[in-house]
Amino acid sequence: MDKAKVRLFVEGRLGVGAAVTLNDRQAHYITTVMRLGQRAHIRLFNAENGEWLGRIDDAGRGHCLVTIEAQCRPARAEPGPALVFAPVKKDAIDFIVIKATELGAAALLPVWTRFTAVQRLNLERLRANAIEAAEQCGRLSVPVIAEPAPLTALIAGWGSGPALFVFDRDRGSPLKAVLPAAAEQAPPSPGLLIGPEGGLAPEELDALEALPFVTTVAMGPRTLRADTAALAALACWQAFAGDW
Amino acid sequence: MDKAKVRLFVEGRLGVGAAVTLNDRQAHYITTVMRLGQRAHIRLFNAENGEWLGRIDDAGRGHCLVTIEAQCRPARAEPGPALVFAPVKKDAIDFIVIKATELGAAALLPVWTRFTAVQRLNLERLRANAIEAAEQCGRLSVPVIAEPAPLTALIAGWGSGPALFVFDRDRGSPLKAVLPAAAEQAPPSPGLLIGPEGGLAPEELDALEALPFVTTVAMGPRTLRADTAALAALACWQAFAGDW
């Protein structure tokens, strides 16, 4: 593996000469998984400062100090859709966060809906998954993960915000009828809303369909699990209206 | 849950009056997970006979006998793309099989490529995953899972078969340029080929691109894991040229 193939997300300011102390997970990854030591090069990045080449100055059990040497990529905006999703069980939600990060979601907005069976959400775990996925897929940014909110509160706060596409098995227009038109209007970063296992309740769908910024979209003849639907919606958006 | 919401795939002939003995996994699911007993109704299906309503006549530890009462859905063809994929590690391959089934793949064709890191494939496990996913998503058919073959052998045997779309990060046309034209030609069931982690080797891509039935397709600026790429390719195909 190329010595500078390892990419790690860091929150602190990055610039030539900066000394960066990696966190425990990253230090473990560098020393134990990748077996890198002093003088090896890695890349560090964040959305504000871009991506930088750094040299390991000191590494050992649980600690790793890196000095920044040069910039590899400047900072740039990474717009993308916001995925609005009902929390699902652990494996499926890990999957949603990882895949949504790879597929370029800019934000992940968990919502409580009538049929949401899961009742708690470990935001720290979701954020750790998003960071690792961003490190591996080449993004500069990590998607923002919001505190979960009731669907009604999210909608009330959406205001005159961007378009919101609501994916449902039984209602709405086919994706191929909706996306080309949406792509021409080039909305900055729409919301893509996926319900829980069991779908949105009819009254939730009714309320959503009454809103001027909502378009309901159908996803074919089979019953998709919530995580499959989330990723399918994101992939289709990126392919037809996004950055692919 | 609706008493006839449980759907199980069975290989034997289904028809009014037929007595069906469920296999161990299914009997366990009926009795222990769903806690259904005598006189409860379930649905049984396969691609050849369609979907049927059955009544449980006898159920106990590890066994379940069902008598077919009536047909719910006639048999019908379920054409769909063939997913050609390089085996990846266990969780990711389970994921590929389950999601590809939900997304309507008609066949799963594992191929060995130059950078394929995994060396064995548990076809029985893959098939069990495909059956469970078919049971949950409402399909009548279970995707065919082929024995793994070297990429060269698969290509040699493709003959004048259907179109083969090869997904790669760095080469090819964007999906949105390729799919609408493909949809108009309505190819029966194309192949969608996804490489392993690390991608296809340049010489593999060169050889593929020289074939008249191959179109290479690019998948955007981020590095997608193989399982993400497989799901994204299938979702986009179904949304824009398939059955959504």
Tab-separated table of N, CA and C in Angstrom, chain A residues 80-83 95-96 99-105 167 175 179 190 192 194 219 224 226-244, chain B residues 95 103 167 174-176 179 194 217-222 224-225 227-240 244:
chain	number	residue	atom	x	y	z
A	80	GLY	N	-24.631	17.889	-1.218
A	80	GLY	CA	-25.233	16.582	-1.460
A	80	GLY	C	-26.594	16.565	-0.816
A	81	PRO	N	-27.377	15.549	-1.104
A	81	PRO	CA	-28.708	15.479	-0.514
A	81	PRO	C	-28.637	15.205	0.988
A	82	ALA	N	-29.714	15.559	1.677
A	82	ALA	CA	-29.871	15.182	3.084
A	82	ALA	C	-30.756	13.938	3.134
A	83	LEU	N	-30.279	12.922	3.808
A	83	LEU	CA	-31.094	11.715	3.962
A	83	LEU	C	-31.905	11.836	5.250
A	95	PHE	N	-25.338	0.442	8.587
A	95	PHE	CA	-25.268	0.320	7.156
A	95	PHE	C	-25.732	1.601	6.462
A	96	ILE	N	-26.850	2.158	6.918
A	96	ILE	CA	-27.363	3.381	6.306
A	96	ILE	C	-26.331	4.494	6.412
A	99	LYS	N	-23.114	3.689	4.117
A	99	LYS	CA	-23.395	3.766	2.680
A	99	LYS	C	-23.810	5.178	2.270
A	100	ALA	N	-24.579	5.855	3.112
A	100	ALA	CA	-24.993	7.220	2.778
A	100	ALA	C	-23.776	8.138	2.693
A	101	THR	N	-22.782	7.892	3.549
A	101	THR	CA	-21.561	8.687	3.492
A	101	THR	C	-20.830	8.428	2.179
A	102	GLU	N	-20.685	7.156	1.829
A	102	GLU	CA	-20.037	6.818	0.553
A	102	GLU	C	-20.760	7.424	-0.642
A	103	LEU	N	-22.087	7.470	-0.544
A	103	LEU	CA	-22.888	7.940	-1.671
A	103	LEU	C	-23.041	9.462	-1.670
A	104	GLY	N	-22.370	10.129	-0.732
A	104	GLY	CA	-22.287	11.583	-0.812
A	104	GLY	C	-23.385	12.360	-0.113
A	105	ALA	N	-24.106	11.746	0.823
A	105	ALA	CA	-25.083	12.527	1.585
A	105	ALA	C	-24.359	13.621	2.374
A	167	PHE	N	-40.056	8.801	-0.318
A	167	PHE	CA	-40.085	7.509	-1.007
A	167	PHE	C	-41.050	6.559	-0.308
A	175	LEU	N	-39.517	7.023	-10.067
A	175	LEU	CA	-38.279	7.792	-9.997
A	175	LEU	C	-37.868	8.364	-11.348
A	179	LEU	N	-36.882	12.292	-11.412
A	179	LEU	CA	-35.498	12.762	-11.283
A	179	LEU	C	-35.000	13.647	-12.422
A	190	PRO	N	-31.456	18.522	-1.875
A	190	PRO	CA	-32.813	18.168	-1.471
A	190	PRO	C	-32.784	17.233	-0.289
A	192	LEU	N	-34.172	13.572	1.024
A	192	LEU	CA	-34.725	12.297	0.551
A	192	LEU	C	-35.233	11.583	1.793
A	194	ILE	N	-37.035	8.520	3.795
A	194	ILE	CA	-37.354	7.087	3.773
A	194	ILE	C	-38.022	6.738	5.094
A	219	MET	N	-41.056	3.301	-5.481
A	219	MET	CA	-39.809	2.541	-5.643
A	219	MET	C	-40.021	1.104	-6.093
A	224	LEU	N	-38.987	-3.108	-0.140
A	224	LEU	CA	-37.579	-2.895	0.205
A	224	LEU	C	-37.452	-2.667	1.705
A	226	ALA	N	-35.874	-0.801	4.893
A	226	ALA	CA	-35.635	0.639	5.000
A	226	ALA	C	-34.211	0.999	4.577
A	227	ASP	N	-33.243	0.153	4.931
A	227	ASP	CA	-31.867	0.497	4.569
A	227	ASP	C	-31.636	0.365	3.064
A	228	THR	N	-32.256	-0.631	2.446
A	228	THR	CA	-32.132	-0.773	0.996
A	228	THR	C	-32.751	0.426	0.292
A	229	ALA	N	-33.918	0.827	0.780
A	229	ALA	CA	-34.603	1.961	0.157
A	229	ALA	C	-33.780	3.238	0.284
A	230	ALA	N	-33.163	3.439	1.440
A	230	ALA	CA	-32.366	4.654	1.659
A	230	ALA	C	-31.207	4.715	0.667
A	231	LEU	N	-30.519	3.606	0.516
A	231	LEU	CA	-29.360	3.595	-0.368
A	231	LEU	C	-29.753	3.659	-1.825
A	232	ALA	N	-30.861	3.015	-2.172
A	232	ALA	CA	-31.335	3.073	-3.556
A	232	ALA	C	-31.720	4.505	-3.912
A	233	ALA	N	-32.392	5.185	-2.993
A	233	ALA	CA	-32.800	6.570	-3.252
A	233	ALA	C	-31.579	7.465	-3.448
A	234	LEU	N	-30.587	7.311	-2.575
A	234	LEU	CA	-29.377	8.132	-2.691
A	234	LEU	C	-28.621	7.842	-3.982
A	235	ALA	N	-28.487	6.560	-4.322
A	235	ALA	CA	-27.741	6.199	-5.533
A	235	ALA	C	-28.433	6.779	-6.765
A	236	CYS	N	-29.754	6.631	-6.818
A	236	CYS	CA	-30.487	7.155	-7.978
A	236	CYS	C	-30.376	8.668	-8.056
A	237	TRP	N	-30.477	9.319	-6.900
A	237	TRP	CA	-30.329	10.776	-6.917
A	237	TRP	C	-28.953	11.174	-7.446
A	238	GLN	N	-27.907	10.592	-6.909
A	238	GLN	CA	-26.555	10.974	-7.345
A	238	GLN	C	-26.333	10.677	-8.810
A	239	ALA	N	-26.877	9.543	-9.283
A	239	ALA	CA	-26.645	9.167	-10.678
A	239	ALA	C	-27.368	10.102	-11.638
A	240	PHE	N	-28.548	10.578	-11.231
A	240	PHE	CA	-29.375	11.296	-12.201
A	240	PHE	C	-29.517	12.777	-11.931
A	241	ALA	N	-29.254	13.209	-10.726
A	241	ALA	CA	-29.399	14.632	-10.445
A	241	ALA	C	-28.215	15.153	-9.617
A	242	GLY	N	-27.353	14.257	-9.181
A	242	GLY	CA	-26.279	14.657	-8.276
A	242	GLY	C	-24.912	14.690	-8.952
A	243	ASP	N	-23.885	14.258	-8.244
A	243	ASP	CA	-22.516	14.509	-8.687
A	243	ASP	C	-21.858	13.336	-9.417
A	244	TRP	N	-22.631	12.338	-9.829
A	244	TRP	CA	-21.995	11.233	-10.579
A	244	TRP	C	-21.758	11.623	-12.026
B	95	PHE	N	-24.610	-9.129	2.344
B	95	PHE	CA	-25.302	-7.895	2.004
B	95	PHE	C	-25.619	-7.822	0.515
B	103	LEU	N	-33.691	-6.021	-4.788
B	103	LEU	CA	-33.708	-5.088	-5.914
B	103	LEU	C	-34.036	-5.784	-7.225
B	167	PHE	N	-19.077	-1.571	-14.275
B	167	PHE	CA	-19.008	-0.369	-13.450
B	167	PHE	C	-17.605	-0.189	-12.908
B	174	PRO	N	-20.984	8.436	-17.737
B	174	PRO	CA	-21.855	8.514	-16.562
B	174	PRO	C	-23.121	7.690	-16.765
B	175	LEU	N	-23.616	7.148	-15.680
B	175	LEU	CA	-24.850	6.356	-15.712
B	175	LEU	C	-25.995	7.086	-16.407
B	176	LYS	N	-26.107	8.378	-16.143
B	176	LYS	CA	-27.278	9.076	-16.696
B	176	LYS	C	-27.182	9.222	-18.206
B	179	LEU	N	-27.997	4.927	-19.197
B	179	LEU	CA	-29.228	4.193	-18.882
B	179	LEU	C	-30.445	4.548	-19.738
B	194	ILE	N	-19.582	-5.687	-11.311
B	194	ILE	CA	-18.915	-4.877	-10.281
B	194	ILE	C	-17.628	-5.592	-9.889
B	217	VAL	N	-19.225	1.968	-17.350
B	217	VAL	CA	-20.042	3.009	-16.737
B	217	VAL	C	-19.310	3.541	-15.510
B	218	ALA	N	-19.247	4.855	-15.388
B	218	ALA	CA	-18.574	5.476	-14.238
B	218	ALA	C	-19.561	5.714	-13.111
B	219	MET	N	-19.074	5.661	-11.877
B	219	MET	CA	-19.958	5.795	-10.717
B	219	MET	C	-19.569	6.924	-9.774
B	220	GLY	N	-19.181	8.058	-10.318
B	220	GLY	CA	-19.022	9.229	-9.481
B	220	GLY	C	-17.678	9.355	-8.810
B	221	PRO	N	-17.499	10.436	-8.077
B	221	PRO	CA	-16.177	10.847	-7.614
B	221	PRO	C	-15.663	10.133	-6.368
B	222	ARG	N	-16.516	9.420	-5.641
B	222	ARG	CA	-16.043	8.783	-4.419
B	222	ARG	C	-15.704	7.312	-4.665
B	224	LEU	N	-16.382	3.785	-3.963
B	224	LEU	CA	-17.441	2.983	-3.354
B	224	LEU	C	-16.909	1.606	-3.009
B	225	ARG	N	-17.295	1.071	-1.855
B	225	ARG	CA	-17.000	-0.330	-1.589
B	225	ARG	C	-17.746	-1.169	-2.606
B	227	ASP	N	-19.723	-3.663	-2.311
B	227	ASP	CA	-21.144	-3.925	-2.038
B	227	ASP	C	-22.007	-2.685	-2.293
B	228	THR	N	-21.480	-1.512	-1.960
B	228	THR	CA	-22.217	-0.283	-2.246
B	228	THR	C	-22.398	-0.110	-3.749
B	229	ALA	N	-21.325	-0.374	-4.490
B	229	ALA	CA	-21.392	-0.210	-5.939
B	229	ALA	C	-22.416	-1.165	-6.548
B	230	ALA	N	-22.461	-2.404	-6.042
B	230	ALA	CA	-23.398	-3.395	-6.574
B	230	ALA	C	-24.831	-2.942	-6.347
B	231	LEU	N	-25.105	-2.493	-5.134
B	231	LEU	CA	-26.462	-2.037	-4.823
B	231	LEU	C	-26.829	-0.807	-5.642
B	232	ALA	N	-25.891	0.123	-5.763
B	232	ALA	CA	-26.164	1.359	-6.500
B	232	ALA	C	-26.439	1.049	-7.969
B	233	ALA	N	-25.653	0.151	-8.544
B	233	ALA	CA	-25.843	-0.194	-9.957
B	233	ALA	C	-27.212	-0.825	-10.176
B	234	LEU	N	-27.581	-1.761	-9.310
B	234	LEU	CA	-28.879	-2.423	-9.441
B	234	LEU	C	-30.033	-1.442	-9.258
B	235	ALA	N	-29.929	-0.577	-8.249
B	235	ALA	CA	-31.012	0.378	-7.993
B	235	ALA	C	-31.185	1.306	-9.187
B	236	CYS	N	-30.078	1.805	-9.718
B	236	CYS	CA	-30.179	2.732	-10.849
B	236	CYS	C	-30.752	2.013	-12.072
B	237	TRP	N	-30.312	0.781	-12.291
B	237	TRP	CA	-30.864	0.034	-13.425
B	237	TRP	C	-32.379	-0.120	-13.274
B	238	GLN	N	-32.813	-0.587	-12.133
B	238	GLN	CA	-34.244	-0.827	-11.945
B	238	GLN	C	-35.043	0.470	-12.051
B	239	ALA	N	-34.487	1.556	-11.525
B	239	ALA	CA	-35.232	2.820	-11.547
B	239	ALA	C	-35.359	3.373	-12.962
B	240	PHE	N	-34.332	3.150	-13.781
B	240	PHE	CA	-34.321	3.836	-15.072
B	240	PHE	C	-34.505	2.944	-16.280
B	244	TRP	N	-39.099	-0.593	-11.984
B	244	TRP	CA	-39.668	0.351	-11.010
B	244	TRP	C	-40.669	1.288	-11.669
